Coordinates of C-alpha atoms in Angstrom, one line a residue:
M22 CA -0.1 0.1 -0.1
N23 CA 1.4 3.1 -1.0
R24 CA -1.0 6.1 0.2
S25 CA -0.7 7.4 3.7
V26 CA -2.8 6.5 6.4
S27 CA -4.4 10.0 6.5
E28 CA -5.8 9.0 3.0
T29 CA -7.3 6.3 4.5
A30 CA -8.3 7.0 8.0
L31 CA -11.4 8.5 8.1
H32 CA -11.8 6.1 5.6
A33 CA -14.7 5.1 3.7
Q34 CA -13.9 5.6 0.0
A35 CA -11.3 8.5 0.5
P36 CA -9.8 10.1 -2.3
A37 CA -6.4 9.2 -4.1
N38 CA -4.7 12.3 -3.1
S39 CA -5.5 13.2 0.2
A40 CA -3.4 13.3 3.3
E41 CA -3.1 13.2 7.9
P42 CA -1.5 11.1 9.6
A43 CA -5.4 9.1 9.1
A44 CA -8.8 9.8 10.8
S45 CA -11.8 9.3 13.6
G46 CA -12.0 6.5 11.2
Q47 CA -13.7 8.2 8.4
T48 CA -13.1 8.9 4.9
V49 CA -14.6 11.2 2.6
A50 CA -15.4 10.2 -0.8
P51 CA -14.2 11.5 -4.3
G52 CA -16.6 13.5 -6.2
P53 CA -16.2 15.9 -9.1
R54 CA -13.5 18.5 -9.4
S55 CA -13.9 22.0 -10.8
A56 CA -13.2 22.3 -14.1
G57 CA -9.2 23.5 -14.6
R58 CA -8.8 23.6 -10.9
R59 CA -5.4 22.4 -9.6
D60 CA -5.4 20.9 -6.4
G61 CA -2.5 20.1 -4.1
P62 CA -1.5 16.9 -2.8
D63 CA -3.6 17.5 0.8
Q64 CA -6.6 18.7 -1.4
M65 CA -10.0 17.1 -1.4
Q66 CA -12.5 16.3 -4.3
S67 CA -16.1 17.4 -4.1
V68 CA -18.5 14.8 -2.7
N69 CA -21.1 16.1 -5.0
G70 CA -22.2 19.1 -6.6
D71 CA -24.4 20.7 -4.0
C72 CA -23.1 20.9 -0.7
S73 CA -25.0 23.6 1.1
G74 CA -28.0 21.5 2.4
D75 CA -29.5 21.3 5.6
S76 CA -28.1 19.8 8.5
D77 CA -30.2 16.8 8.0
N78 CA -29.1 16.2 4.4
I79 CA -25.4 16.6 5.3
Q80 CA -25.7 14.2 8.1
Q81 CA -27.2 11.7 5.6
Q82 CA -24.4 12.2 3.1
L83 CA -21.9 11.8 5.9
Q84 CA -23.4 8.5 6.8
R85 CA -22.6 7.3 3.5
I86 CA -19.1 8.5 3.1
L87 CA -17.4 8.0 6.6
V88 CA -16.9 5.0 8.3
G89 CA -18.4 4.3 11.7
D90 CA -21.8 3.7 13.4
S91 CA -20.8 4.3 17.1
P92 CA -22.5 7.0 19.2
P93 CA -19.5 9.2 19.0
M94 CA -19.1 9.2 15.3
R95 CA -22.8 9.9 15.0
H96 CA -22.4 12.9 17.4
L97 CA -19.5 13.9 14.9
F98 CA -21.9 13.6 12.1
R99 CA -24.2 15.9 13.9
Q100 CA -21.3 18.8 14.7
I101 CA -20.1 18.4 11.2
A102 CA -23.5 19.1 9.6
R103 CA -24.0 22.0 11.8
V104 CA -20.5 23.6 11.6
A105 CA -19.9 23.6 7.9
P106 CA -22.2 25.5 6.1
T107 CA -21.2 28.4 8.3
S108 CA -18.0 30.7 8.4
A109 CA -17.2 30.1 11.9
S110 CA -13.7 29.3 13.1
V111 CA -13.3 25.5 14.2
L112 CA -10.7 24.1 16.8
I113 CA -10.6 20.2 16.3
T114 CA -8.8 18.6 19.4
G115 CA -8.1 14.7 19.8
E116 CA -5.3 12.1 20.0
S117 CA -2.5 11.5 17.4
G118 CA -4.0 9.4 14.8
T119 CA -7.8 10.2 15.3
G120 CA -8.3 11.9 11.8
K121 CA -8.2 15.4 12.8
E122 CA -7.1 16.6 9.3
L123 CA -9.7 14.6 7.4
V124 CA -12.5 15.9 9.5
A125 CA -11.2 19.2 8.6
Q126 CA -11.5 18.3 4.9
A127 CA -15.2 17.2 5.7
I128 CA -15.8 20.6 7.2
H129 CA -14.6 22.3 4.1
Q130 CA -16.4 19.9 1.6
F131 CA -19.4 20.7 2.7
S132 CA -19.5 24.1 3.2
A133 CA -19.9 26.9 0.6
R134 CA -16.5 26.7 0.0
G135 CA -16.2 23.1 -0.8
E136 CA -14.8 24.3 -4.5
R137 CA -11.9 26.5 -3.3
P138 CA -8.4 25.4 -2.3
F139 CA -7.8 23.4 0.9
L140 CA -4.8 24.0 2.0
P141 CA -2.9 22.3 5.3
I142 CA 0.2 23.6 7.3
N143 CA 1.4 22.2 10.4
C144 CA 2.6 24.5 12.4
G145 CA 4.7 22.5 14.4
A146 CA 6.7 20.8 11.6
I147 CA 8.1 24.4 10.1
P148 CA 11.2 26.0 11.7
A149 CA 10.3 29.1 13.5
Q150 CA 12.5 31.5 11.4
L151 CA 10.3 30.4 8.3
I152 CA 6.8 30.0 9.2
E153 CA 5.8 33.6 9.4
S154 CA 6.9 33.6 5.7
E155 CA 5.2 30.6 4.7
L156 CA 1.6 32.1 6.3
F157 CA 2.0 35.5 5.3
G158 CA 4.4 35.1 2.5
H159 CA 7.3 38.0 2.0
V160 CA 8.9 40.4 -0.3
K161 CA 12.1 40.0 -2.6
G162 CA 15.0 41.0 -0.7
S163 CA 13.4 40.9 3.0
F164 CA 16.2 38.2 4.1
T165 CA 18.7 36.3 3.0
G166 CA 17.7 34.0 0.2
A167 CA 14.3 36.0 -0.5
T168 CA 15.2 36.6 -4.3
R169 CA 11.7 36.6 -5.3
D170 CA 8.6 37.6 -4.1
H171 CA 6.8 34.8 -2.4
S172 CA 2.9 34.3 -1.7
G173 CA 2.1 32.7 1.5
Y174 CA -0.7 30.4 2.7
F175 CA -3.5 33.0 3.4
E176 CA -2.8 34.6 -0.2
R177 CA -3.2 31.1 -2.0
A178 CA -6.0 29.7 0.4
N179 CA -8.4 33.1 -0.3
G180 CA -11.6 32.1 -0.6
G181 CA -11.1 28.7 0.9
T182 CA -10.1 27.2 4.0
L183 CA -6.6 27.2 5.7
F184 CA -6.0 24.3 8.2
L185 CA -3.4 24.9 10.8
D186 CA -2.8 21.6 12.4
E187 CA -0.7 21.5 15.5
I188 CA -1.8 25.0 16.3
T189 CA -0.5 25.0 19.8
E190 CA 2.9 24.3 18.7
M191 CA 2.6 27.6 16.7
P192 CA 5.7 30.1 18.0
F193 CA 4.1 32.3 20.6
D194 CA 5.8 35.7 18.6
L195 CA 3.9 34.9 15.6
Q196 CA 0.4 34.3 17.4
V197 CA -0.2 37.6 17.6
N198 CA 0.0 38.1 13.8
L199 CA -2.4 35.3 13.4
L200 CA -4.7 37.0 16.0
R201 CA -4.6 40.1 13.8
V202 CA -5.6 38.5 10.5
L203 CA -8.6 36.8 12.4
E204 CA -9.6 40.3 13.8
T205 CA -9.0 42.4 10.5
S206 CA -8.8 40.0 7.5
T207 CA -5.4 41.7 6.5
F208 CA -1.9 41.3 6.6
A209 CA 1.3 42.0 5.2
R210 CA 4.2 40.2 3.7
V211 CA 7.4 39.9 5.5
G212 CA 9.4 42.8 4.6
G213 CA 6.4 44.7 3.2
S214 CA 3.9 47.3 4.1
R215 CA 1.3 46.6 1.4
E216 CA -1.8 45.6 3.4
H217 CA -3.3 42.4 1.3
T218 CA -7.0 41.4 2.6
T219 CA -8.2 37.6 2.6
D220 CA -11.1 35.9 3.0
T221 CA -9.8 32.6 4.5
R222 CA -11.8 30.3 7.1
I223 CA -9.5 28.9 9.7
I224 CA -10.0 24.9 10.8
A225 CA -7.3 24.4 13.6
A226 CA -6.1 21.3 15.3
T227 CA -4.3 20.0 18.3
N228 CA -3.3 16.7 19.9
R229 CA -3.2 19.0 23.2
D230 CA -5.3 20.6 25.7
P231 CA -5.3 23.9 24.4
V232 CA -6.6 25.6 27.9
Q233 CA -3.7 23.6 29.3
A234 CA -1.2 25.4 26.5
V235 CA -2.4 28.4 27.6
E236 CA -1.7 27.9 31.6
D237 CA 1.6 26.7 30.3
G238 CA 2.0 30.1 28.7
D239 CA 2.7 28.3 24.9
F240 CA -0.4 29.6 23.5
R241 CA -2.4 32.9 23.9
E242 CA -5.7 33.2 25.4
D243 CA -7.3 35.8 23.2
L244 CA -6.1 33.4 20.1
L245 CA -7.7 30.3 21.8
Y246 CA -11.0 32.7 22.3
R247 CA -11.0 33.5 18.3
I248 CA -10.5 30.0 16.8
Q249 CA -12.3 28.2 19.1
V250 CA -15.6 29.5 18.1
F251 CA -16.9 25.9 17.6
P252 CA -14.9 23.2 19.3
V253 CA -14.7 19.5 17.9
H254 CA -13.5 16.6 20.0
L255 CA -12.5 13.4 18.3
P256 CA -12.5 10.6 20.1
P257 CA -9.9 8.1 20.7
L258 CA -10.5 4.5 19.1
R259 CA -10.6 2.7 22.3
E260 CA -13.8 4.9 22.8
R261 CA -15.2 3.5 19.4
N262 CA -15.3 -0.1 20.1
G263 CA -18.3 -0.6 17.7
D264 CA -16.4 0.4 15.0
I265 CA -13.3 -1.2 15.2
E266 CA -14.2 -4.4 13.3
L267 CA -16.0 -1.8 10.5
L268 CA -12.5 0.0 10.4
A269 CA -10.3 -3.2 10.3
R270 CA -12.5 -4.8 7.6
H271 CA -12.5 -1.3 5.6
F272 CA -8.4 -1.6 5.8
L273 CA -8.4 -5.0 4.7
E274 CA -10.8 -4.2 1.7
Q275 CA -8.5 -1.8 0.9
Y276 CA -5.4 -3.7 1.1
N277 CA -7.0 -6.3 -1.3
R278 CA -7.9 -3.7 -3.8
D279 CA -4.6 -1.8 -3.5
E280 CA -2.5 -5.3 -3.5
K281 CA -4.7 -7.2 -6.1
Q282 CA -5.1 -9.6 -2.9
R283 CA -8.2 -11.7 -1.5
K284 CA -7.3 -12.0 2.2
A285 CA -9.7 -12.3 5.2
L286 CA -10.1 -11.7 8.4
S287 CA -11.1 -14.4 10.9
D288 CA -13.7 -13.9 13.9
E289 CA -10.8 -14.8 16.5
A290 CA -8.5 -11.9 15.2
V291 CA -11.6 -9.3 15.1
D292 CA -11.8 -10.1 19.0
A293 CA -8.3 -9.5 19.6
L294 CA -8.3 -6.4 18.0
C295 CA -11.6 -5.0 19.8
R296 CA -9.8 -6.1 22.8
Y297 CA -6.9 -3.7 22.2
S298 CA -6.8 -0.4 23.5
W299 CA -5.1 1.3 20.3
P300 CA -3.1 4.0 21.6
G301 CA -2.0 4.7 18.2
N302 CA -5.8 5.0 17.4
L303 CA -6.5 4.7 13.6
R304 CA -2.8 5.2 12.2
E305 CA -2.1 2.3 14.3
L306 CA -5.1 -0.2 13.3
K307 CA -4.5 0.3 9.6
N308 CA -0.5 -0.5 9.9
V309 CA -1.8 -3.3 12.3
V310 CA -3.8 -4.5 9.5
Q311 CA -1.6 -3.8 6.5
R312 CA 1.3 -5.8 8.4
S313 CA -1.2 -8.8 9.3
C314 CA -2.1 -9.1 5.5
I315 CA 1.3 -9.4 4.8
M316 CA 2.2 -12.4 7.4
A317 CA -1.1 -14.1 6.9
E318 CA -1.5 -16.7 4.2
T319 CA -5.0 -16.4 3.1
C320 CA -7.2 -15.4 6.4
I321 CA -5.4 -13.2 9.3
E322 CA -5.5 -15.3 12.6
P323 CA -4.7 -14.2 15.8
E324 CA -1.0 -15.5 15.4
D325 CA -0.6 -13.0 12.6
L326 CA -1.2 -10.4 14.4
P327 CA 1.5 -8.0 16.3
A328 CA 2.5 -10.0 19.8
H329 CA 1.4 -6.9 21.7
I330 CA -2.2 -7.1 20.3
T331 CA -2.9 -10.6 21.5
L332 CA -1.9 -10.3 25.0
P333 CA -4.4 -11.1 27.3
D334 CA -4.8 -7.8 28.9
G335 CA -4.8 -6.1 25.6
G336 CA -1.2 -4.5 25.3
S337 CA 0.8 -5.1 28.3
P338 CA 3.9 -7.2 27.6
N339 CA 4.3 -8.7 30.9
H340 CA 2.2 -11.7 30.7
N341 CA 2.7 -14.9 28.9
W342 CA 0.8 -15.5 25.5
S343 CA 0.2 -18.7 23.7
V344 CA 1.7 -19.9 20.1
P345 CA 0.2 -22.2 17.6
V346 CA 0.9 -25.7 17.3
G347 CA 2.2 -26.8 14.3
R348 CA 4.5 -24.2 13.3
S349 CA 8.4 -24.6 12.8
L350 CA 10.9 -23.1 14.8
A351 CA 11.9 -21.0 12.0
E352 CA 8.7 -19.6 11.4
M353 CA 8.1 -19.0 15.2
E354 CA 11.4 -17.2 15.4
K355 CA 10.5 -15.0 12.7
K356 CA 7.0 -13.9 14.0
L357 CA 8.6 -13.4 17.4
I358 CA 11.1 -11.0 15.9
L359 CA 9.3 -9.2 13.8
A360 CA 6.7 -8.8 16.6
T361 CA 9.0 -7.7 18.7
L362 CA 10.4 -5.3 16.3
D363 CA 6.8 -3.9 15.4
Y364 CA 5.9 -3.7 19.6
C365 CA 9.5 -1.4 19.5
G366 CA 8.1 0.7 17.1
G367 CA 10.9 -0.5 14.5
R368 CA 13.8 0.6 16.9
K369 CA 16.0 -2.4 16.2
E370 CA 18.7 -2.0 19.1
K371 CA 15.8 -2.2 21.5
A372 CA 14.3 -5.1 19.7
A373 CA 17.4 -6.7 20.1
R374 CA 17.9 -6.2 23.8
M375 CA 14.3 -8.0 24.2
L376 CA 15.2 -10.6 22.2
G377 CA 18.3 -11.1 24.1
I378 CA 20.9 -10.9 20.7
C379 CA 23.1 -8.5 19.2
P380 CA 21.9 -6.1 16.8
K381 CA 24.3 -7.6 14.2
T382 CA 22.1 -10.7 14.7
L383 CA 18.7 -9.2 14.5
Y384 CA 20.3 -7.4 11.1
N385 CA 21.2 -10.3 9.6
R386 CA 17.8 -12.3 10.5
L387 CA 15.9 -9.0 8.7
R388 CA 18.2 -9.6 5.8
E389 CA 17.5 -13.0 5.4
Y390 CA 13.6 -12.7 5.6
Q391 CA 14.1 -9.7 3.2
R392 CA 16.0 -12.0 0.6
R393 CA 13.5 -15.1 1.1
A394 CA 10.6 -12.7 0.2

């Protein structure tokens, strides 16, 4: 599978060019593009030609294109349906991997701005010295390396939606500039004096408690009031237990479609998935299903899942766990090594310590598995 988790993590029928990572378990379905429009890698296609209907109509459409039928998901549908047609700023909160960006895309798509740009920017991933230029643009000669005028996100998103991910990681000194844009709809490029106007809807997201970020001195209280006109909280996957099987089967279908396979999922494996607490949320579930599809011959069984998924308490490594009878030692060694590596998040030296072998031995085993594959 070559698409990112965010493309599929709020995932019913995600467009091929959306991006995270990945999704309160829902995905916005593809639809027609505007003629002549060029979309960025994180931009969504239209769900349909008219997204301006009433709340009930939007909820009905959401139920066809988002994966999930648990009470938290139905509440989320109602929230999206209420806020999408408005111009209100939205603050989405939730743990990593719950699908904040794709919820933002859904809100944008069901708004009157749905045919205009949706531009995401990760405030925590851009160096502090560059993010002001990225947001507001700069004029030629404003700093070393500024060899030409540059339009920022607020100009490029004009008429559409700007998604500010990890908003609480934005440099504190820059937050006052953002507040000014929200209050006046005007800004100036870095190094410039001319005022630019912008008609841009702001949707922001964070995996932190924004009130705590204010108390910690990392975020301006007045800015929080501005962006949190309509708060949306995405529940973690462990609170959406009724959706885990739906999502797992969706990810399985996606894998089969992408890899031209016909893998199945046993009831026992489903039970194990539903018992697990999913600290990594949808991103983790998608990765587990993908990895298990690779490990399984035809049907995913509990022994094809990572070891920590099938532990009796749903994730603690301190309990004994059973192994299937009838497998060769070489097969079991491979499963144990890969499961331990998965449990350690791919950190080979840590996995080697847990296995009681030297890192060189682990590297040799992994090269051997890759060669045989």
